[in-house]
Amino acid sequence: MTIAPTSRADELAALRQRIARLERPGLAAAEAGVELVTHPALAPVLRLRAGGTYQVDSTTLALLLMAGPSRAGAWSALVGVDDLGAEAAAAWGVELSRTVVVPEPGEQWLEALAAVIDLAGLVVVRPPLLRGRRAPLAPSVAERLSARLRERSAALVVQGEWPRCTARLRLAEVAWHGVGHGEGLLDRRHAVVEVQRGSAPPVRVRLEGLGDAGLPVGVGRHGATPLRKAAG
Amino acid sequence: MRVFVVWCPDWPVVAALWEAAGEPSVDGAEAGSADSPSRRPAAVFAANRVVACTATARELGVRRGMRRRDAQGRCPELRVLADAPDRDARAFEPVLAVLEELRPGVALLRPGLAALRSPGRYYGDEEATAAVVAERLVRAGVWDVRIGVADDLFTAEQAARLARPQECRVVPPGGARELLAELPVEVLDDADAVSLLRRLGIESLGQLAALPAPDVRARFGLAVARVHQVLDGVDAQRFAPRTPPPDLGAEVAFEPALDSAEAICFSARRTVERLVAGLTERRLVCTELCVEVRTEGEPPVLARTWLHPRWFSAADVLDRLRYQLAGQGAGQGVGLGTLGAAVTGVRFEPLTVVPEHVHAEGLWGGTDARVERGLARLQGMLGHDRVLQPVLQGGRTPAERQALVPWGQRPTGLRPVEPAWPGRILGPAPARVFPTPWPARVEDASGRPVLVDERGALSGEPVRLHVEDRWQPVVGWAGPWPAETAWWEPGAAQRGPVMRFQLVGADGRAWLITCLDGAWEAVAGYE
């Protein structure tokens, strides 16, 4: 899946916009909500905007949101995510050489988050667990981070609780194909992404064949060979 | 022009023994005593054949080119050492440095053999000069050293081979022929020519000298012809002395010793700037740097090598020094920012330098300087090894197939991704890879845990899965794929192969689960 602009004119326009942003860094602060590149799979229902906070319920969605800006040349960072599947990320289109992970920020996770917002165009954060629950964040702190995001033209993707998100993304009706009962191999999945803004009813988009992005599926010769079926 | 040749016999063995002992045995008397390692039989082997052996081993019948089995048959207590030409050259470097102090313009002929131009009358006559050279080398730990002095390189080398340990053999001007005429043709370093000469009935260099020069050149080639010229009294061979490498390192000493990381970094700033400026003057950049911190405590010197993905600027070097000092304090149970022992000096030694054009900034791409600075700050805040960059590598399990390297460090020791790894799980890669596997439970329809035997047969079909603290029905499963991992480790034979499964839960999430000895673990999640 490549994120190719549809025509030459679009490409030129996108590049002009980027140059303008590079030439006048103050501009980004003035106009809040510069549009970032969105993965084409999500483009019908979501426009990723700088300064926005997006809550997701799965790592796959976080990677999908990361992929767009990362492909387009932005840096991305993950704070508090200690179980990143680097291979999956690369398959979705995340540029690993422009990715930074702070898996265990510890007590200083807010400071670390603020520091990476200064650097990266897209930040994924998983707030730490407090006594087994995701700690709720004070709305004032979230507001300050949000201002920082707007100023730096960055977007935040949150896995966990966050006050006042721009949109909430949920992966629904996931169906994996390829496995049976003792035979086959996970191959592709069909899912529905639900995007909810505020109290409006959710917008849905169907994702077909999600999971095979860029990876060869079932090219058998070198892979693991299954043994026998269940005996009994 | 007179030539000195310094020969250290059996250099590969000497170098290997030094390496085994950790350093050269500086005490000459100890080296000469009967129970020192250099007096015990030892030999260096390459491809199962003796490359070099100690004099003791030679007395017991070990010869060059002998097979290991034969050598050990003659001398069962023979110490077997591996051949490493790099190590020989590395170990010879201090010897060259000693010679260079005496007379610049030293040529390395091969590790163990070096030539230098005669320093004239500076140290007295030639024998006195040779005595000075031998004395300095013995002080440096090389106790078996032989010196030959002659008009040309070949004669000087042969003279050195005839000398006794720590002594020299001087061939007077014009005396080369007398010395060489008696030598057998085997001294020529050319097995084909030696064999041919033998078959022609020519046994000594004197007989070779009697042959006409054009014929020798036509029949035996340039190398033998050159020796023939020497025998005729015409020296053709010159040697190219090496240029000593420039000292790029920089050092700063603290008087009195400092015990705060901030103060040390502040005081080292000027030195670091000078180091980087010195490199820039030579149009070089440093990509690998060794920082040595000398302290008043134990151990006295703490050295650490740092790699940089691009090259070290002055600020980068100071950052590395700060990390090293912080790590040192942490290692000794002292809080961050305070050191275990006061620091008396710091030395920066560039280990790898490359011409700066190699790293010149391209028009496109490259690291954004702003990002690099910001991440360095973040590392200063959280710790060097908590800001990481993901990289891919080869392997069978998802966890093996990726690695996290500290930002700013070049990844080393990664397994290659290509060619494809046999036994890896195909299909889409899992989005979540757990750094430590989670315990899981898998049960069959009757509520009993599912068991897997070593051939992959299951005691029942998986119906329920317990992971992330809750039970859920299994709607699909695939596997098992067995993987024999680390079978060479003790106890692996009883353990059997790891069985890998993909299980899809009712909530649509799939897991990569392993079973080893009845213990189920979730290693990755597809969600």
PDB file of C-alpha atoms in Angstrom, chain A residues 26-151:
ATOM      1  CA  GLY A  26       5.688  30.526  12.706  1.00  0.00           C
ATOM      2  CA  LEU A  27       2.863  29.884  10.298  1.00  0.00           C
ATOM      3  CA  ALA A  28       2.190  26.456  11.706  1.00  0.00           C
ATOM      4  CA  ALA A  29       1.554  27.887  15.131  1.00  0.00           C
ATOM      5  CA  ALA A  30      -0.828  30.504  13.750  1.00  0.00           C
ATOM      6  CA  GLU A  31      -3.086  28.214  11.781  1.00  0.00           C
ATOM      7  CA  ALA A  32      -4.112  25.402  14.014  1.00  0.00           C
ATOM      8  CA  GLY A  33      -5.060  22.102  12.477  1.00  0.00           C
ATOM      9  CA  VAL A  34      -2.709  21.701   9.553  1.00  0.00           C
ATOM     10  CA  GLU A  35      -3.707  18.510   7.824  1.00  0.00           C
ATOM     11  CA  LEU A  36      -1.346  15.553   8.143  1.00  0.00           C
ATOM     12  CA  VAL A  37      -1.201  12.643   5.735  1.00  0.00           C
ATOM     13  CA  THR A  38      -3.778   9.980   6.556  1.00  0.00           C
ATOM     14  CA  HIS A  39      -3.409   6.353   5.586  1.00  0.00           C
ATOM     15  CA  PRO A  40      -5.627   5.793   2.500  1.00  0.00           C
ATOM     16  CA  ALA A  41      -7.477   2.989   4.302  1.00  0.00           C
ATOM     17  CA  LEU A  42      -8.779   5.515   6.831  1.00  0.00           C
ATOM     18  CA  ALA A  43      -9.027   8.525   4.538  1.00  0.00           C
ATOM     19  CA  PRO A  44     -12.799   8.185   3.860  1.00  0.00           C
ATOM     20  CA  VAL A  45     -13.670   8.627   7.531  1.00  0.00           C
ATOM     21  CA  LEU A  46     -10.806  10.491   9.133  1.00  0.00           C
ATOM     22  CA  ARG A  47      -8.609  13.469   8.399  1.00  0.00           C
ATOM     23  CA  LEU A  48      -5.598  13.486  10.682  1.00  0.00           C
ATOM     24  CA  ARG A  49      -5.018  17.063  11.855  1.00  0.00           C
ATOM     25  CA  ALA A  50      -2.097  18.568  13.707  1.00  0.00           C
ATOM     26  CA  GLY A  51      -3.051  19.372  17.268  1.00  0.00           C
ATOM     27  CA  GLY A  52      -5.609  16.578  17.385  1.00  0.00           C
ATOM     28  CA  THR A  53      -5.793  13.801  19.957  1.00  0.00           C
ATOM     29  CA  TYR A  54      -7.032  10.453  18.681  1.00  0.00           C
ATOM     30  CA  GLN A  55      -7.961   7.628  20.962  1.00  0.00           C
ATOM     31  CA  VAL A  56      -7.546   4.117  19.589  1.00  0.00           C
ATOM     32  CA  ASP A  57      -8.352   0.729  21.094  1.00  0.00           C
ATOM     33  CA  SER A  58      -5.684  -1.339  19.389  1.00  0.00           C
ATOM     34  CA  THR A  59      -2.055  -1.194  18.349  1.00  0.00           C
ATOM     35  CA  THR A  60      -3.043  -1.904  14.753  1.00  0.00           C
ATOM     36  CA  LEU A  61      -5.011   1.345  14.555  1.00  0.00           C
ATOM     37  CA  ALA A  62      -2.162   3.247  16.185  1.00  0.00           C
ATOM     38  CA  LEU A  63       0.246   1.880  13.578  1.00  0.00           C
ATOM     39  CA  LEU A  64      -2.209   2.715  10.816  1.00  0.00           C
ATOM     40  CA  LEU A  65      -2.379   6.331  11.988  1.00  0.00           C
ATOM     41  CA  MET A  66       1.425   6.467  12.328  1.00  0.00           C
ATOM     42  CA  ALA A  67       1.982   5.131   8.841  1.00  0.00           C
ATOM     43  CA  GLY A  68       0.657   8.159   6.944  1.00  0.00           C
ATOM     44  CA  PRO A  69       2.844  10.935   8.424  1.00  0.00           C
ATOM     45  CA  SER A  70       5.813   8.579   8.792  1.00  0.00           C
ATOM     46  CA  ARG A  71       5.766   7.709   5.083  1.00  0.00           C
ATOM     47  CA  ALA A  72       5.483  11.392   4.243  1.00  0.00           C
ATOM     48  CA  GLY A  73       8.740  12.157   6.081  1.00  0.00           C
ATOM     49  CA  ALA A  74       7.650  12.965   9.621  1.00  0.00           C
ATOM     50  CA  TRP A  75       9.239  11.513  12.729  1.00  0.00           C
ATOM     51  CA  SER A  76       7.067   9.385  14.925  1.00  0.00           C
ATOM     52  CA  ALA A  77       7.500   8.395  18.528  1.00  0.00           C
ATOM     53  CA  LEU A  78       5.944   5.852  20.885  1.00  0.00           C
ATOM     54  CA  VAL A  79       5.906   6.571  24.604  1.00  0.00           C
ATOM     55  CA  GLY A  80       5.046   3.836  27.048  1.00  0.00           C
ATOM     56  CA  VAL A  81       4.535   1.235  24.316  1.00  0.00           C
ATOM     57  CA  ASP A  82       6.698  -1.703  25.289  1.00  0.00           C
ATOM     58  CA  ASP A  83       5.237  -4.288  22.919  1.00  0.00           C
ATOM     59  CA  LEU A  84       5.666  -2.703  19.506  1.00  0.00           C
ATOM     60  CA  GLY A  85       5.799  -5.228  16.677  1.00  0.00           C
ATOM     61  CA  ALA A  86       8.461  -3.556  14.580  1.00  0.00           C
ATOM     62  CA  GLU A  87       7.924  -5.867  11.639  1.00  0.00           C
ATOM     63  CA  ALA A  88       4.193  -5.133  11.518  1.00  0.00           C
ATOM     64  CA  ALA A  89       4.897  -1.416  11.830  1.00  0.00           C
ATOM     65  CA  ALA A  90       7.287  -1.551   8.900  1.00  0.00           C
ATOM     66  CA  ALA A  91       4.739  -3.532   6.883  1.00  0.00           C
ATOM     67  CA  TRP A  92       2.095  -0.862   7.481  1.00  0.00           C
ATOM     68  CA  GLY A  93       4.456   1.752   6.113  1.00  0.00           C
ATOM     69  CA  VAL A  94       6.028   3.163   9.275  1.00  0.00           C
ATOM     70  CA  GLU A  95       9.579   4.256   8.536  1.00  0.00           C
ATOM     71  CA  LEU A  96      11.559   2.651  11.375  1.00  0.00           C
ATOM     72  CA  SER A  97      14.598   4.865  10.833  1.00  0.00           C
ATOM     73  CA  ARG A  98      12.393   7.834  11.774  1.00  0.00           C
ATOM     74  CA  THR A  99      10.775   6.125  14.741  1.00  0.00           C
ATOM     75  CA  VAL A 100      11.769   6.513  18.358  1.00  0.00           C
ATOM     76  CA  VAL A 101      10.481   4.334  21.187  1.00  0.00           C
ATOM     77  CA  VAL A 102      10.518   5.182  24.867  1.00  0.00           C
ATOM     78  CA  PRO A 103       9.131   1.884  26.176  1.00  0.00           C
ATOM     79  CA  GLU A 104       9.460   2.592  29.883  1.00  0.00           C
ATOM     80  CA  PRO A 105       9.358   6.304  30.646  1.00  0.00           C
ATOM     81  CA  GLY A 106       8.465   5.489  34.267  1.00  0.00           C
ATOM     82  CA  GLU A 107       7.413   8.335  36.518  1.00  0.00           C
ATOM     83  CA  GLN A 108       8.544  10.919  34.009  1.00  0.00           C
ATOM     84  CA  TRP A 109       6.174   9.872  31.257  1.00  0.00           C
ATOM     85  CA  LEU A 110       4.517  13.275  30.930  1.00  0.00           C
ATOM     86  CA  GLU A 111       7.873  15.024  30.634  1.00  0.00           C
ATOM     87  CA  ALA A 112       9.007  12.459  28.081  1.00  0.00           C
ATOM     88  CA  LEU A 113       5.760  12.928  26.163  1.00  0.00           C
ATOM     89  CA  ALA A 114       6.177  16.713  26.134  1.00  0.00           C
ATOM     90  CA  ALA A 115       9.767  16.328  24.937  1.00  0.00           C
ATOM     91  CA  VAL A 116       8.894  14.016  22.026  1.00  0.00           C
ATOM     92  CA  ILE A 117       5.985  16.233  20.954  1.00  0.00           C
ATOM     93  CA  ASP A 118       8.654  18.858  20.231  1.00  0.00           C
ATOM     94  CA  LEU A 119      10.392  16.468  17.846  1.00  0.00           C
ATOM     95  CA  ALA A 120       7.923  14.134  16.209  1.00  0.00           C
ATOM     96  CA  GLY A 121       5.006  14.777  13.901  1.00  0.00           C
ATOM     97  CA  LEU A 122       3.018  11.939  15.389  1.00  0.00           C
ATOM     98  CA  VAL A 123       3.237  10.596  18.917  1.00  0.00           C
ATOM     99  CA  VAL A 124       1.616   7.418  20.202  1.00  0.00           C
ATOM    100  CA  VAL A 125       1.249   7.281  23.943  1.00  0.00           C
ATOM    101  CA  ARG A 126       0.027   4.605  26.312  1.00  0.00           C
ATOM    102  CA  PRO A 127      -0.501   6.250  29.707  1.00  0.00           C
ATOM    103  CA  PRO A 128       0.947   4.074  32.466  1.00  0.00           C
ATOM    104  CA  LEU A 129      -1.205   1.830  34.590  1.00  0.00           C
ATOM    105  CA  LEU A 130      -1.878   3.055  38.083  1.00  0.00           C
ATOM    106  CA  ARG A 131      -2.982   0.291  40.461  1.00  0.00           C
ATOM    107  CA  GLY A 132      -4.077  -1.822  37.518  1.00  0.00           C
ATOM    108  CA  ARG A 133      -6.071   0.952  35.853  1.00  0.00           C
ATOM    109  CA  ARG A 134      -5.096   3.543  33.303  1.00  0.00           C
ATOM    110  CA  ALA A 135      -4.692   6.679  35.359  1.00  0.00           C
ATOM    111  CA  PRO A 136      -7.081   9.494  34.386  1.00  0.00           C
ATOM    112  CA  LEU A 137      -5.257  12.605  33.302  1.00  0.00           C
ATOM    113  CA  ALA A 138      -6.214  16.020  34.630  1.00  0.00           C
ATOM    114  CA  PRO A 139      -8.027  17.991  31.879  1.00  0.00           C
ATOM    115  CA  SER A 140      -5.747  20.994  32.476  1.00  0.00           C
ATOM    116  CA  VAL A 141      -2.657  18.925  31.733  1.00  0.00           C
ATOM    117  CA  ALA A 142      -4.305  17.519  28.602  1.00  0.00           C
ATOM    118  CA  GLU A 143      -5.145  21.061  27.499  1.00  0.00           C
ATOM    119  CA  ARG A 144      -1.540  22.187  27.907  1.00  0.00           C
ATOM    120  CA  LEU A 145      -0.320  19.205  25.892  1.00  0.00           C
ATOM    121  CA  SER A 146      -2.916  19.969  23.268  1.00  0.00           C
ATOM    122  CA  ALA A 147      -1.650  23.543  22.941  1.00  0.00           C
ATOM    123  CA  ARG A 148       1.838  22.187  22.539  1.00  0.00           C
ATOM    124  CA  LEU A 149       0.637  19.796  19.842  1.00  0.00           C
ATOM    125  CA  ARG A 150      -0.955  22.663  17.891  1.00  0.00           C
ATOM    126  CA  GLU A 151       2.175  24.757  18.245  1.00  0.00           C
TER     127      GLU A 151
END
